[in-house]
Coordinates of C-alpha atoms and ligand atoms in Angstrom, one line a residue:
X1 CA 70.6 73.1 53.5
X2 CA 67.5 72.9 55.5
X3 CA 67.9 69.2 55.8
X4 CA 71.4 69.2 57.2
X5 CA 70.3 71.5 60.0
X6 CA 67.1 70.0 60.9
X7 CA 68.4 68.1 64.0
X8 CA 69.3 71.4 65.6
X9 CA 65.8 72.8 65.7
X10 CA 64.0 70.6 68.2
X11 CA 61.9 73.5 69.6
X12 CA 60.4 74.7 66.4
X13 CA 56.7 74.0 66.6
X14 CA 56.2 73.5 62.8
X15 CA 58.5 72.4 60.1
X16 CA 59.0 75.4 57.8
X17 CA 57.7 75.4 54.3
X18 CA 60.3 76.0 51.6
X19 CA 60.8 79.7 50.8
X20 CA 63.6 82.4 51.2
X21 CA 62.2 84.2 54.2
X22 CA 61.7 81.1 56.2
X23 CA 65.1 79.8 55.3
X24 CA 66.8 82.9 56.6
X25 CA 64.8 82.8 59.8
X26 CA 65.8 79.2 60.3
X27 CA 69.5 80.0 59.8
X28 CA 69.4 82.7 62.3
X29 CA 67.8 80.5 64.9
X30 CA 70.4 77.8 64.3
X31 CA 73.3 80.2 64.8
X32 CA 71.9 81.5 68.2
X33 CA 71.4 78.0 69.5
X34 CA 74.9 77.0 68.5
X35 CA 76.5 79.9 70.3
X36 CA 74.5 79.2 73.5
X37 CA 75.5 75.5 73.3
X38 CA 79.2 76.5 73.0
X39 CA 78.8 78.6 76.2
X40 CA 77.2 75.8 78.1
X41 CA 79.9 73.3 77.2
X42 CA 82.7 75.8 78.1
X43 CA 81.2 76.2 81.6
X44 CA 80.3 72.6 82.1
X45 CA 83.5 70.7 81.2
X46 CA 86.3 73.1 82.0
X47 CA 85.8 74.3 85.6
X48 CA 89.3 75.7 86.2
X49 CA 89.6 79.1 84.5
X50 CA 93.0 80.5 83.7
X51 CA 93.5 84.2 84.0
X52 CA 95.9 85.7 81.5
X53 CA 97.2 88.8 83.3
X54 CA 98.8 91.3 81.1
X55 CA 98.0 94.4 83.2
X56 CA 101.7 95.2 83.7
X57 CA 102.3 95.1 80.0
X58 CA 99.3 97.5 79.5
X59 CA 100.7 99.9 82.1
X60 CA 104.0 99.7 80.3
X61 CA 102.3 100.6 77.0
X62 CA 100.5 103.5 78.7
X63 CA 103.7 104.9 80.0
X64 CA 105.2 104.6 76.5
X65 CA 102.4 106.7 75.2
X66 CA 103.4 109.5 77.6
X67 CA 107.1 108.9 77.0
X68 CA 107.0 109.0 73.2
X69 CA 104.0 111.4 73.1
X70 CA 102.1 109.1 70.7
X71 CA 98.7 110.6 69.7
X72 CA 98.6 113.2 72.4
X73 CA 95.8 115.7 72.4
X74 CA 96.8 118.0 75.2
X75 CA 99.7 120.4 75.9
X76 CA 100.5 121.4 79.5
X77 CA 102.7 124.4 79.8
X78 CA 104.1 124.5 83.4
X79 CA 105.4 128.0 84.3
X80 CA 107.6 128.2 87.4
X81 CA 106.6 131.1 89.6
X82 CA 109.0 134.0 89.6
X83 CA 111.1 132.5 86.8
X84 CA 111.0 132.4 83.0
X85 CA 111.2 128.7 83.0
X86 CA 108.4 126.9 81.1
X87 CA 108.2 123.1 80.9
X88 CA 106.0 121.6 78.2
X89 CA 104.4 118.2 78.7
X90 CA 102.3 116.5 75.9
X91 CA 99.6 114.4 77.4
X92 CA 96.2 112.7 76.8
X93 CA 93.1 114.3 78.0
X94 CA 91.3 111.1 78.7
X95 CA 93.9 109.9 81.2
X96 CA 94.1 113.2 83.0
X97 CA 90.3 113.5 83.2
X98 CA 90.1 110.0 84.5
X99 CA 91.5 110.9 87.9
X100 CA 91.2 114.7 88.1
X101 CA 88.0 116.7 87.7
X102 CA 90.2 119.8 87.9
X103 CA 92.0 118.8 84.7
X104 CA 88.6 117.9 83.2
X105 CA 87.4 121.4 83.8
X106 CA 90.7 123.0 82.6
X107 CA 90.7 121.0 79.4
X108 CA 87.0 121.2 78.6
X109 CA 87.3 123.4 75.6
X110 CA 91.1 123.7 75.3
X111 CA 94.0 121.6 74.2
X112 CA 96.7 123.9 75.5
X113 CA 96.7 125.1 79.1
X114 CA 99.3 127.1 81.0
X115 CA 99.7 126.3 84.7
X116 CA 101.6 128.3 87.2
X117 CA 103.4 126.4 89.9
X118 CA 106.0 127.2 92.6
X119 CA 109.4 125.8 92.0
X120 CA 109.2 122.7 94.2
X121 CA 105.9 121.7 92.5
X122 CA 107.1 122.5 89.0
X123 CA 110.1 120.2 89.5
X124 CA 107.8 117.3 90.3
X125 CA 105.2 117.9 87.6
X126 CA 106.4 115.2 85.2
X127 CA 106.5 112.7 87.9
X128 CA 103.0 113.8 88.9
X129 CA 101.6 113.4 85.4
X130 CA 103.3 110.0 85.1
X131 CA 101.2 108.9 88.0
X132 CA 98.1 109.4 85.8
X133 CA 99.4 106.8 83.4
X134 CA 100.7 104.1 85.8
X135 CA 99.2 104.8 89.2
X136 CA 102.6 104.7 90.8
X137 CA 104.9 107.4 92.2
X138 CA 108.1 107.4 94.3
X139 CA 108.4 109.9 97.1
X140 CA 111.0 111.3 99.4
X141 CA 110.7 113.2 102.7
X142 CA 111.6 116.5 101.0
X143 CA 109.0 116.0 98.2
X144 CA 106.0 115.2 100.4
X145 CA 104.6 118.7 100.8
X146 CA 105.0 119.7 97.1
X147 CA 103.4 116.4 96.0
X148 CA 100.5 116.8 98.4
X149 CA 100.0 120.4 97.2
X150 CA 99.8 119.1 93.6
X151 CA 97.4 116.3 94.5
X152 CA 95.2 118.8 96.4
X153 CA 95.3 121.5 93.7
X154 CA 94.4 119.2 90.9
X155 CA 92.1 117.2 93.1
X156 CA 93.5 113.7 92.9
X157 CA 92.0 112.3 96.1
X158 CA 93.8 108.9 96.1
X159 CA 97.2 110.5 95.8
X160 CA 96.3 113.1 98.4
X161 CA 95.4 110.4 100.9
X162 CA 98.5 108.4 100.0
X163 CA 100.8 111.3 100.7
X164 CA 99.0 112.1 104.0
X165 CA 99.5 108.4 105.0
X166 CA 103.1 108.6 104.0
X167 CA 103.6 111.7 106.1
X168 CA 102.0 110.2 109.2
X169 CA 104.1 107.1 109.0
X170 CA 107.4 109.0 108.3
X171 CA 107.3 111.5 111.1
X172 CA 110.2 109.7 112.8
X173 CA 112.3 109.2 109.7
X174 CA 115.8 110.4 109.9
X175 CA 116.4 113.6 107.9
X176 CA 119.2 116.1 108.0
X177 CA 117.1 119.2 108.4
X178 CA 114.1 117.8 110.2
X179 CA 110.8 117.8 108.4
X180 CA 108.0 117.6 111.0
X181 CA 107.9 121.3 111.8
X182 CA 107.4 122.1 108.1
X183 CA 104.8 119.4 107.7
X184 CA 102.9 120.8 110.7
X185 CA 102.9 124.3 109.2
X186 CA 101.7 122.8 105.9
X187 CA 98.9 120.8 107.7
X188 CA 97.7 124.1 109.2
X189 CA 97.5 125.8 105.8
X190 CA 95.6 122.8 104.4
X191 CA 93.4 122.6 107.6
X192 CA 94.3 118.9 107.8
X193 CA 93.6 118.4 111.5
X194 CA 94.6 114.8 111.7
X195 CA 98.1 115.4 110.2
X196 CA 98.4 118.5 112.4
X197 CA 97.6 116.5 115.5
X198 CA 100.1 113.7 114.6
X199 CA 102.8 116.3 114.0
X200 CA 102.1 118.1 117.3
X201 CA 102.2 114.8 119.2
X202 CA 105.4 113.8 117.6
X203 CA 107.0 117.2 118.4
X204 CA 105.7 117.2 122.0
X205 CA 106.9 113.6 122.7
X206 CA 110.2 113.9 121.0
X207 CA 110.9 117.5 122.1
X208 CA 114.4 117.2 123.3
X209 CA 115.4 115.9 119.8
X210 CA 113.5 118.7 118.1
X211 CA 114.9 121.4 120.3
X212 CA 118.5 120.4 119.5
X213 CA 117.8 120.2 115.7
X214 CA 118.1 123.0 113.1
X215 CA 114.3 122.9 112.6
X216 CA 113.7 124.4 116.0
X217 CA 114.3 127.9 114.8
X218 CA 111.7 127.4 112.0
X219 CA 108.9 126.8 114.5
X220 CA 106.2 129.4 113.8
X221 CA 104.8 131.7 116.5
X222 CA 101.5 129.8 116.7
X223 CA 103.2 126.4 116.9
X224 CA 105.5 127.7 119.7
X225 CA 102.5 129.0 121.7
X226 CA 100.6 125.7 121.4
X227 CA 103.7 123.6 122.3
X228 CA 104.7 125.5 125.5
X229 CA 101.1 125.1 126.8
X230 CA 101.2 121.3 126.7
X231 CA 101.7 119.3 129.8
X232 CA 102.8 116.2 127.9
X233 CA 106.1 117.6 126.6
X234 CA 108.8 115.0 127.0
X235 CA 112.1 116.7 127.9
X236 CA 114.9 116.7 130.5
X237 CA 113.7 119.6 132.6
X238 CA 111.8 122.8 132.6
X239 CA 115.2 124.7 132.5
X240 CA 116.0 122.9 129.2
X241 CA 112.7 124.3 127.8
X242 CA 113.5 127.8 129.0
X243 CA 116.9 127.7 127.3
X244 CA 115.4 126.4 124.1
X245 CA 112.7 129.0 124.1
X246 CA 115.3 131.7 124.7
X247 CA 117.2 130.5 121.6
X248 CA 114.0 130.4 119.6
X249 CA 113.1 134.0 120.6
X250 CA 116.6 135.3 119.9
X251 CA 116.7 133.7 116.4
X252 CA 113.1 134.1 115.2
X253 CA 112.5 137.5 116.7
X254 CA 108.7 137.4 117.4
X255 CA 106.8 140.4 118.5
X256 CA 106.4 141.4 122.2
X257 CA 103.0 139.9 122.7
X258 CA 104.2 136.5 121.5
X259 CA 107.3 136.7 123.7
X260 CA 105.1 137.5 126.7
X261 CA 102.8 134.5 126.0
X262 CA 105.7 132.1 125.5
X263 CA 107.6 133.3 128.6
X264 CA 104.5 133.2 130.7
X265 CA 104.0 129.5 129.7
X266 CA 107.2 128.4 131.3
X267 CA 106.5 126.6 134.6
X268 CA 108.9 128.4 136.9
X269 CA 108.0 126.5 140.1
X270 CA 109.4 123.4 138.4
X271 CA 112.9 125.0 138.3
X272 CA 114.9 125.0 141.5
X273 CA 115.5 128.4 143.2
X274 CA 119.3 128.4 142.7
X275 CA 118.7 127.7 139.0
X276 CA 116.0 130.4 138.8
X277 CA 118.4 132.8 140.3
X278 CA 121.2 132.0 137.9
X279 CA 118.7 132.2 135.0
X280 CA 117.7 135.7 136.1
X281 CA 121.3 136.8 136.3
X282 CA 122.6 135.3 133.1
X283 CA 119.7 135.4 130.6
X284 CA 120.0 138.2 128.1
X285 CA 116.4 137.7 127.2
X286 CA 115.2 138.2 130.8
X287 CA 117.4 141.3 131.1
X288 CA 115.0 142.8 128.5
X289 CA 111.8 141.1 129.3
X290 CA 111.8 140.3 133.0
X291 CA 108.8 142.6 133.5
X292 CA 106.6 140.1 131.6
X293 CA 107.2 137.4 134.2
X294 CA 108.1 139.3 137.4
X295 CA 105.0 138.1 139.2
X296 CA 105.6 134.5 138.1
X297 CA 109.2 134.5 139.3
X298 CA 108.1 135.9 142.7
X299 CA 105.5 133.3 143.0
X300 CA 108.0 130.5 142.1
X301 CA 110.3 131.7 144.9
X302 CA 107.4 131.7 147.3
X303 CA 106.5 128.2 146.3
X304 CA 110.0 127.0 147.0
X305 CA 110.2 128.6 150.4
X306 CA 107.3 126.6 152.0
X307 CA 105.8 123.2 151.8
X308 CA 103.5 122.9 148.8
X309 CA 100.6 122.0 151.1
X310 CA 101.1 125.1 153.1
X311 CA 101.5 127.1 150.0
X312 CA 98.2 125.7 148.7
X313 CA 96.4 127.3 151.6
X314 CA 97.2 130.7 150.3
X315 CA 97.5 130.3 146.5
X316 CA 95.5 128.5 143.8
X317 CA 97.7 125.6 142.8
X318 CA 95.1 124.2 140.4
X319 CA 96.7 125.7 137.3
X320 CA 99.2 124.5 134.7
X321 CA 102.0 126.4 136.4
X322 CA 102.2 123.8 139.1
X323 CA 101.7 120.7 136.9
X324 CA 104.9 118.9 136.0
X325 CA 105.5 118.0 132.4
X326 CA 107.2 114.7 131.5
X327 CA 110.7 115.4 132.8
X328 CA 113.3 112.7 132.2
X329 CA 115.8 113.9 134.8
X330 CA 116.4 111.5 137.6
X331 CA 114.7 113.4 140.4
X332 CA 111.4 112.9 138.6
X333 CA 111.5 109.2 137.8
X334 CA 113.5 106.4 136.3
X335 CA 114.1 104.5 133.2
X336 CA 113.3 100.8 133.4
X337 CA 114.6 98.5 130.7
X338 CA 113.0 95.1 130.9
X339 CA 114.9 92.4 129.0
X340 CA 112.7 89.7 127.4
X341 CA 109.5 91.2 128.9
X342 CA 107.2 88.4 127.7
X343 CA 109.0 85.9 130.0
X344 CA 107.6 86.6 133.5
X345 CA 106.6 89.2 136.1
X346 CA 109.4 91.7 137.1
X347 CA 109.7 94.2 139.8
X348 CA 111.9 97.3 140.2
X349 CA 112.4 100.0 142.8
X350 CA 113.5 103.6 142.3
X351 CA 113.5 106.9 144.2
X352 CA 112.2 110.3 143.3
X353 CA 112.1 113.7 145.1
X354 CA 109.0 114.2 147.2
X355 CA 108.1 117.2 145.0
X356 CA 109.5 120.1 143.0
X357 CA 109.6 122.5 146.0
X358 CA 113.0 123.3 147.4
X359 CA 111.4 123.0 150.8
X360 CA 111.2 119.2 150.3
X361 CA 114.6 118.9 148.5
X362 CA 116.0 116.5 151.0
X363 CA 113.0 114.2 151.0
X364 CA 112.8 111.2 148.8
X365 CA 110.1 108.6 148.1
X366 CA 110.9 105.0 147.1
X367 CA 108.5 103.5 144.6
X368 CA 108.0 99.8 143.7
X369 CA 107.0 99.0 140.1
X370 CA 105.6 95.6 139.1
X371 CA 105.4 94.6 135.5
X372 CA 103.3 91.6 134.4
X373 CA 103.4 90.6 130.7
X374 CA 100.1 88.6 130.9
X375 CA 98.0 89.9 133.8
X376 CA 94.3 88.8 134.3
X377 CA 91.8 90.3 136.7
X378 CA 90.9 87.9 139.5
X379 CA 87.5 87.1 138.1
X380 CA 89.2 85.8 134.9
X381 CA 91.9 83.8 136.6
X382 CA 92.0 80.0 136.1
X383 CA 90.9 78.1 139.2
X384 CA 93.5 75.6 140.0
X385 CA 91.3 72.5 140.6
X386 CA 91.3 69.1 138.9
X387 CA 88.1 70.0 137.0
X388 CA 90.0 72.6 134.9
X389 CA 92.3 71.1 132.4
X390 CA 95.8 72.5 132.2
X391 CA 95.3 73.3 128.5
X392 CA 92.4 75.7 129.3
X393 CA 94.5 77.3 132.0
X394 CA 97.3 78.1 129.6
X395 CA 94.7 79.4 127.1
X396 CA 93.5 81.7 129.8
X397 CA 97.0 82.9 130.6
X398 CA 97.5 83.8 126.9
X399 CA 94.5 86.1 127.2
X400 CA 96.2 88.3 129.9
X401 CA 97.3 91.8 129.1
X402 CA 100.5 93.6 130.0
X403 CA 100.2 95.6 133.2
X404 CA 102.3 97.9 135.2
X405 CA 101.6 98.9 138.8
X406 CA 103.5 101.6 140.7
X407 CA 103.1 102.0 144.5
X408 CA 104.9 103.8 147.2
X409 CA 107.2 101.7 149.3
X410 CA 106.7 103.9 152.4
X411 CA 104.0 103.8 154.9
X412 CA 103.3 106.5 157.3
X413 CA 103.9 109.4 154.9
X414 CA 101.0 111.8 155.0
X415 CA 100.0 112.4 151.4
X416 CA 96.8 114.5 152.1
X417 CA 96.5 117.3 149.6
X418 CA 98.6 115.7 147.0
X419 CA 98.2 112.8 144.6
X420 CA 101.0 111.3 142.7
X421 CA 100.2 110.7 139.1
X422 CA 102.3 108.1 137.3
X423 CA 103.2 108.6 133.7
X424 CA 104.7 105.8 131.8
X425 CA 106.6 106.6 128.6
X426 CA 107.0 103.6 126.3
X427 CA 109.7 103.1 123.7
X428 CA 112.1 105.6 125.2
X429 CA 115.4 105.0 123.5
X430 CA 118.5 107.0 123.9
X431 CA 120.5 107.3 120.7
X432 CA 123.4 109.8 120.7
X433 CA 121.7 111.3 123.8
X434 CA 118.4 111.6 121.9
X435 CA 115.1 110.4 123.4
X436 CA 112.4 108.8 121.5
X437 CA 108.9 108.1 122.7
X438 CA 106.1 105.9 121.2
X439 CA 103.4 106.2 123.8
X440 CA 102.5 108.1 127.0
X441 CA 100.2 106.6 129.6
X442 CA 99.1 108.5 132.7
X443 CA 97.5 106.6 135.6
X444 CA 97.0 106.9 139.4
X445 CA 98.5 103.5 140.2
X446 CA 98.0 100.9 137.6
X447 CA 97.8 100.7 133.9
X448 CA 94.5 98.8 134.3
X449 CA 93.0 102.3 134.4
X450 CA 93.8 102.7 130.7
X451 CA 92.5 100.2 128.2
X452 CA 95.3 100.2 125.7
X453 CA 98.5 99.8 127.6
X454 CA 100.9 98.1 125.2
X455 CA 97.8 96.8 123.4
X456 CA 99.6 96.3 120.1
X457 CA 103.1 95.6 121.4
X458 CA 103.2 91.9 120.6
X459 CA 105.9 91.4 123.3
X460 CA 106.1 87.7 122.4
X461 CA 107.5 88.5 119.0
X462 CA 111.2 89.2 118.8
X463 CA 110.4 91.5 115.8
X464 CA 108.1 93.7 117.8
X465 CA 108.8 97.4 117.3
X466 CA 108.5 97.9 121.0
X467 CA 111.6 95.8 121.7
X468 CA 115.0 97.4 121.4
X469 CA 117.6 94.6 121.6
X470 CA 114.8 92.3 122.9
X471 CA 114.1 94.8 125.7
X472 CA 111.1 96.9 126.5
X473 CA 112.1 100.5 127.3
X474 CA 109.9 102.2 129.9
X475 CA 110.4 105.4 131.7
X476 CA 108.2 106.0 134.8
X477 CA 107.7 109.6 135.9
X478 CA 106.1 110.5 139.2
X479 CA 104.2 113.8 139.2
X480 CA 102.9 115.3 142.4
X481 CA 99.6 117.1 141.8
X482 CA 98.6 119.5 144.5
X483 CA 95.0 120.2 145.4
X484 CA 93.8 123.6 146.4
X485 CA 92.0 123.6 149.8
X486 CA 88.4 124.8 149.7
X487 CA 88.7 128.2 151.2
X488 CA 86.5 128.8 154.3
X489 CA 84.7 132.1 154.0
Ligands
NAG1 C1 98.0 91.0 87.5 O1 99.4 91.2 87.6 C2 99.8 92.3 88.4 C3 101.3 92.4 88.4 O2 101.9 92.1 87.2 C4 99.3 92.2 89.8 O3 99.6 93.3 90.5 C5 97.8 92.1 89.7 O4 97.3 91.9 91.0 C6 97.4 90.9 88.8 N1 95.9 90.8 88.7 C7 95.2 89.8 89.1 C8 93.7 89.9 88.9 O5 95.7 88.8 89.6
NAG2 C1 104.9 105.4 69.9 O1 105.9 106.0 69.1 C2 107.1 105.4 69.0 C3 108.1 106.2 68.2 O2 107.4 107.1 67.3 C4 107.0 104.0 68.5 O3 108.2 103.3 68.5 C5 106.0 103.2 69.4 O4 105.7 101.9 68.9 C6 104.7 104.0 69.5 N1 103.9 103.3 70.5 C7 102.6 103.1 70.4 C8 101.9 102.4 71.6 O5 102.0 103.4 69.5
NAG3 C1 82.9 125.0 76.4 O1 82.2 125.3 75.3 C2 80.8 125.1 75.4 C3 80.1 125.3 74.1 O2 81.0 125.6 73.1 C4 80.3 126.1 76.4 O3 78.9 126.0 76.7 C5 81.0 125.9 77.8 O4 80.7 126.9 78.7 C6 82.5 126.0 77.5 N1 83.2 125.6 78.8 C7 84.2 126.2 79.2 C8 84.8 125.7 80.5 O5 84.7 127.2 78.7
NAG4 C1 108.9 109.9 118.7 O1 110.0 109.4 117.9 C2 110.0 108.0 117.8 C3 111.2 107.5 117.1 O2 111.8 108.5 116.3 C4 108.7 107.5 117.1 O3 108.7 106.1 116.9 C5 107.5 108.0 117.8 O4 106.4 107.7 117.1 C6 107.6 109.5 118.0 N1 106.5 109.9 118.9 C7 105.4 110.4 118.4 C8 104.3 110.8 119.3 O5 105.2 110.6 117.2
NAG5 C1 102.2 139.5 117.0 O1 102.3 138.4 116.0 C2 101.2 137.6 115.9 C3 101.4 136.5 114.9 O2 102.6 136.0 115.0 C4 100.0 138.4 115.5 O3 98.8 137.6 115.5 C5 99.8 139.5 116.5 O4 98.7 140.4 116.0 C6 101.0 140.3 116.6 N1 100.8 141.3 117.7 C7 101.2 142.6 117.6 C8 100.9 143.4 118.8 O5 101.8 143.0 116.6
NAG6 C1 90.8 122.8 138.7 O1 90.5 123.6 137.6 C2 89.7 123.1 136.7 C3 89.4 124.1 135.6 O2 90.5 125.0 135.5 C4 88.4 122.6 137.3 O3 87.6 122.0 136.3 C5 88.6 121.7 138.4 O4 87.4 121.3 139.0 C6 89.6 122.3 139.4 N1 89.9 121.3 140.4 C7 90.0 121.6 141.7 C8 90.3 120.5 142.6 O5 89.8 122.7 142.1

């Protein structure tokens, strides 16, 4: 035996003497050397490694374990709140513990646990447990809150994050009831500020749609108070907001202090005096609560009876009451649909009222807008000389950014005491009279002032989500902002 293996022991310092112990030692050494050699030749001669991937089969097997209940060690009893219904699920502690430290704690010394769940969560519980076995779950708009609640309660962070992402990217999805208001309320209870902010922005920028949907009456007191204070609401007119608020108050019946706060957040100077008068006469709500806003209505009529600049000498106009929101009606601005926006520069003219005051109602301003799909600041522009090759010029042109400039077409108008803020809504799309907004940019004159104007729009691509029938939908709103004069003492 020793003889046959001798060639494989080149490193042994001495030839072993015959004897049992030494023979065993030699055998052991030989085996080890053989295995190492096999490894070497595997790596050396066969470089391309083939992966046999049976992970989907494994997941299939795991799901069968749950489905058939093979070798389960845990019984979950799901009791539906305020009902006798109890659902029993047989499961495997190892798989539950793997992703949830809450289950780990619950199952530490027990094999049967009873869990209390509200009906919407109880219905999803089997689906939720299946996620532990295959890492996959299907989700619908109406299930998002319940699923997020389960993921939070049992502390499954990956699922929790996944559902939050789902909610943020599905705010605009079509649903019969509307879902964003309920998602906002849920985000408040979970103190999820990012989701809360996304929902608020969605509601503010798509307010006309929300106000005409059935979810409007489900808006909570706190949400209504924070909505009506925002200057970035996108809607037809302030009067539209008043009517919607009146409907909300009538249907959801808040207490008097909430009614007062909400009514005092309406910007009455933005409503024309004939409409204010009609509102006062016809509104059942104001018949009861006019005393809450008497002073504001009086001030609004005063505002309309003089020029805003004259008015500013006597009253403080530096407050939200005199700041226009994003009104879509034609006296405030204009829609501008740019077909094939990546092609070349385009210009457009439109008229707005000089301001919201009735005193100026006959005065109009003409505005010129210029849109460039690839604009470069002067210092970056190619120099048209022979030394610069045309290819580097076109490279430079590709670097340009979309830009919109809005200037007054009139000279000789005295604008002291007022600046005209330009607000550009992007992605405004009218569908069945509904308005949808993707971005809101506010500038003095040019979108150079903001760094991200249409930054991710990819206007060259026909598939860009900013193009509706290959057109960019903009809506430019002009907002006069009045300045208080510094009062001489
Ligand atoms: C194995 O296959 C699954 C799909 O069956 C796939 O999702 C996974 O990425 C594959 N794994 C590797 C390492 O390629
Ligand atoms: C589980 O049990 C079912 C039925 O008792 C059986 O058909 C199946 O092969 C089992 N699966 C495993 C993975 O043991
Ligand atoms: C589980 O049992 C151990 C010992 O039997 C005990 O120390 C521990 O506190 C128990 N844990 C729970 C969660 O009941
Ligand atoms: C408003 O709605 C549109 C379409 O429904 C959506 O794309 C947009 O993101 C919404 N706005 C906000 C701020 O969420
Ligand atoms: C009115 O309702 C709000 C919550 O909606 C509450 O915070 C407030 O205390 C209530 N005020 C009165 C006077 O009841
Ligand atoms: C307007 O009011 C804000 C705070 O309410 C203040 O920061 C700002 O300086 C005021 N502007 C003018 C022009 O008075």
